[in-house]
Coordinates of C-alpha atoms in Angstrom, one line a residue:
M1 CA -0.1 0.0 0.1
R2 CA 1.1 3.5 -0.5
G3 CA 1.6 5.6 2.0
K4 CA 0.7 9.6 2.3
F5 CA 2.8 12.6 1.1
I6 CA 2.1 15.7 3.7
C7 CA 3.8 19.0 3.1
I8 CA 3.3 21.7 6.1
E9 CA 4.1 25.9 4.5
G10 CA 4.2 28.4 6.2
L11 CA 6.9 31.5 6.4
D12 CA 9.9 31.0 8.3
G13 CA 8.6 30.9 12.5
S14 CA 5.3 29.6 11.7
G15 CA 5.6 26.9 13.8
K16 CA 6.1 24.7 10.7
S17 CA 9.0 22.3 12.4
T18 CA 7.5 22.6 15.6
Q19 CA 4.7 21.2 14.1
V20 CA 6.0 18.7 11.6
R21 CA 7.8 17.2 15.0
L22 CA 4.5 17.0 17.4
L23 CA 3.0 15.6 13.7
A24 CA 5.3 12.6 13.2
N25 CA 5.3 11.7 16.8
W26 CA 1.6 11.2 16.8
L27 CA 1.4 9.3 13.4
R28 CA 4.7 7.5 14.8
N29 CA 2.6 6.5 18.5
L30 CA -0.5 5.1 16.1
G31 CA 2.0 2.9 14.7
Y32 CA 3.1 4.4 11.3
K33 CA 6.4 4.5 9.8
V34 CA 6.9 7.9 9.1
V35 CA 9.8 9.7 7.4
V36 CA 10.5 13.6 8.0
T37 CA 11.8 15.8 5.3
E38 CA 12.3 18.9 3.9
E39 CA 13.4 21.8 1.7
P40 CA 15.4 23.2 0.4
T41 CA 17.5 19.9 1.3
G42 CA 21.1 18.6 2.9
G43 CA 22.1 17.4 -1.2
P44 CA 24.5 19.4 -3.5
I45 CA 21.3 21.4 -5.2
G46 CA 19.9 22.3 -1.9
K47 CA 23.5 23.4 -0.2
I48 CA 23.9 26.0 -3.2
I49 CA 20.3 27.1 -2.2
K50 CA 21.5 27.9 1.4
L51 CA 24.5 29.6 0.8
A52 CA 22.3 31.8 -1.5
L53 CA 19.6 32.0 1.5
A54 CA 22.5 33.0 4.1
G55 CA 23.9 35.6 1.6
K56 CA 27.0 33.9 0.8
L57 CA 26.1 33.1 -2.7
R58 CA 24.5 35.9 -4.9
I59 CA 22.2 33.5 -7.6
P60 CA 19.8 35.8 -9.8
V61 CA 15.7 35.1 -8.8
A62 CA 14.7 33.1 -11.7
A63 CA 18.0 30.8 -11.4
E64 CA 17.1 30.3 -7.6
A65 CA 13.4 29.0 -8.5
L66 CA 14.8 26.6 -11.0
L67 CA 17.0 25.5 -8.2
F68 CA 14.7 24.9 -5.6
A69 CA 12.7 23.3 -9.1
A70 CA 15.5 20.7 -9.6
D71 CA 16.6 20.2 -5.4
R72 CA 12.9 19.2 -5.6
L73 CA 12.8 16.5 -8.4
Q74 CA 16.1 15.0 -6.7
H75 CA 14.5 15.1 -3.2
V76 CA 11.4 13.3 -4.8
E77 CA 13.3 10.8 -6.4
Q78 CA 15.5 9.8 -4.2
V79 CA 13.6 10.4 -0.6
V80 CA 9.9 11.1 -1.3
A81 CA 9.0 8.9 -3.8
P82 CA 10.7 5.7 -2.3
S83 CA 9.7 5.8 1.1
L84 CA 5.6 6.4 -0.1
N85 CA 6.4 3.3 -2.3
S86 CA 7.3 1.3 0.8
G87 CA 4.2 3.0 2.3
K88 CA 5.9 4.9 4.8
F89 CA 4.1 8.7 5.5
V90 CA 6.4 11.3 4.2
I91 CA 5.9 14.8 6.0
S92 CA 7.7 17.4 3.9
D93 CA 8.8 21.3 5.7
R94 CA 7.9 23.3 2.6
Y95 CA 7.5 21.7 -1.1
T96 CA 5.9 23.3 -4.4
A97 CA 3.9 26.0 -2.5
S98 CA 7.0 27.7 -0.9
S99 CA 8.7 27.9 -4.4
L100 CA 5.3 29.9 -5.4
A101 CA 4.9 32.2 -2.5
Y102 CA 8.4 33.5 -2.1
Q103 CA 10.0 33.8 -5.8
S104 CA 6.3 35.2 -6.6
A105 CA 6.8 37.3 -4.5
R106 CA 10.4 38.8 -5.0
G107 CA 9.4 39.6 -8.5
L108 CA 9.1 36.3 -11.0
P109 CA 5.3 35.2 -12.8
L110 CA 3.7 32.6 -11.0
K111 CA 2.9 30.5 -14.0
W112 CA 6.4 30.5 -14.9
V113 CA 7.4 29.2 -11.1
M114 CA 4.1 27.1 -11.4
K115 CA 5.6 25.1 -14.8
V116 CA 9.1 24.7 -13.4
N117 CA 7.9 22.8 -10.9
E118 CA 5.0 20.8 -12.9
M119 CA 7.1 17.4 -12.6
A120 CA 6.9 17.3 -8.8
P121 CA 4.1 14.9 -7.9
E122 CA 1.1 16.3 -6.2
P123 CA 1.4 15.5 -1.9
D124 CA -1.9 13.9 -0.6
L125 CA -2.2 17.1 2.1
M126 CA -0.9 20.9 2.3
I127 CA -1.3 22.1 5.5
L128 CA -0.7 26.2 5.1
I129 CA -0.2 27.4 9.1
D130 CA -0.7 31.3 9.0
V131 CA 0.2 33.6 10.5
P132 CA 0.7 37.3 10.2
A133 CA 4.2 38.7 8.9
E134 CA 5.1 40.3 12.3
V135 CA 4.7 37.6 14.4
S136 CA 6.6 35.0 12.5
A137 CA 9.8 38.2 12.5
Q138 CA 9.4 38.1 16.2
R139 CA 9.5 34.5 16.9
I140 CA 12.0 34.1 14.5
N141 CA 14.0 37.1 16.3
R142 CA 13.8 35.3 19.7
S143 CA 15.4 32.0 18.3
R144 CA 18.0 32.1 15.7
K145 CA 19.7 35.1 12.8
L146 CA 17.7 35.8 10.2
D147 CA 18.3 34.7 6.6
E148 CA 17.9 37.0 4.1
F149 CA 14.1 36.0 3.0
E150 CA 13.6 36.7 7.2
K151 CA 15.0 40.3 6.7
S152 CA 12.5 42.4 4.8
L153 CA 9.3 42.1 6.6
E154 CA 7.8 43.7 3.8
L155 CA 8.7 40.2 1.3
Q156 CA 7.2 38.0 4.5
R157 CA 4.1 40.4 4.2
K158 CA 3.9 39.0 0.9
V159 CA 5.0 35.9 0.6
R160 CA 2.0 35.3 3.0
Q161 CA -0.7 37.6 0.7
V162 CA 1.3 35.1 -2.0
Y163 CA 0.4 32.0 0.2
L164 CA -3.6 32.8 0.7
S165 CA -4.0 33.5 -2.7
I166 CA -2.7 30.4 -3.9
A167 CA -4.0 28.1 -0.7
K168 CA -7.5 27.3 -3.3
L169 CA -5.6 26.9 -5.9
C170 CA -3.2 24.2 -4.3
K171 CA -6.0 22.5 -2.9
M172 CA -4.6 23.2 0.4
K173 CA -5.7 23.9 4.6
V174 CA -5.5 26.4 6.0
V175 CA -4.6 26.6 10.1
D176 CA -4.6 29.6 11.8
G177 CA -1.2 29.5 13.2
N178 CA -1.5 32.3 15.7
R179 CA -3.1 29.9 18.9
S180 CA -1.1 27.3 20.8
I181 CA 1.1 24.9 19.9
D182 CA -1.2 22.6 21.2
E183 CA -4.1 23.9 19.7
V184 CA -2.8 23.8 16.0
Q185 CA -1.3 20.6 16.2
A186 CA -4.9 19.0 17.0
E187 CA -6.0 20.6 14.4
I188 CA -3.5 19.9 11.9
Q189 CA -4.2 15.9 13.6
Q190 CA -7.9 16.5 11.7
L191 CA -7.1 17.2 8.8
V192 CA -4.9 13.9 9.0
K193 CA -7.3 11.8 10.1
K194 CA -9.1 12.5 6.8
Q195 CA -6.2 10.5 5.3
L196 CA -5.8 7.7 7.3

């Protein structure tokens, strides 16, 4: 039996990573085998992207979008597809919607970003943890140094607007992330139960 592919999306500081970890633990406690992954990956293409995000490498936005798409396809081939084929749940911290939101908010045509990502298989469930840009910035400032995307509050506001506008287009479930961790997780679990 094929596994299920779940993607958690949102601004940095929205609580994605915490919710991914809690969801994985919950599914494991129910007896499911779970693979947790993230984008950009730790692979060769993902490492180039991470250098750009850290401000150590300048890459044009269009080239960056292509790198994200290439990293994603390698990720699908090496991690996502084999795990799904062996019946595991795959939970990804970011996937295609991140590219659509971040790259189009930075000036690329949304249709073009969709086109370069059309080879990426559609997840069984995409969840957007929605928080205002100001909230995400406050949370990040408390925990770590900001990367290139996170430094601009204006960009984060644009990214949030794109996420919300593509939520229907991408069949994403929107969860209010401006609540307690437990409340957000409870709603995510309700959404995932429909996939079990």
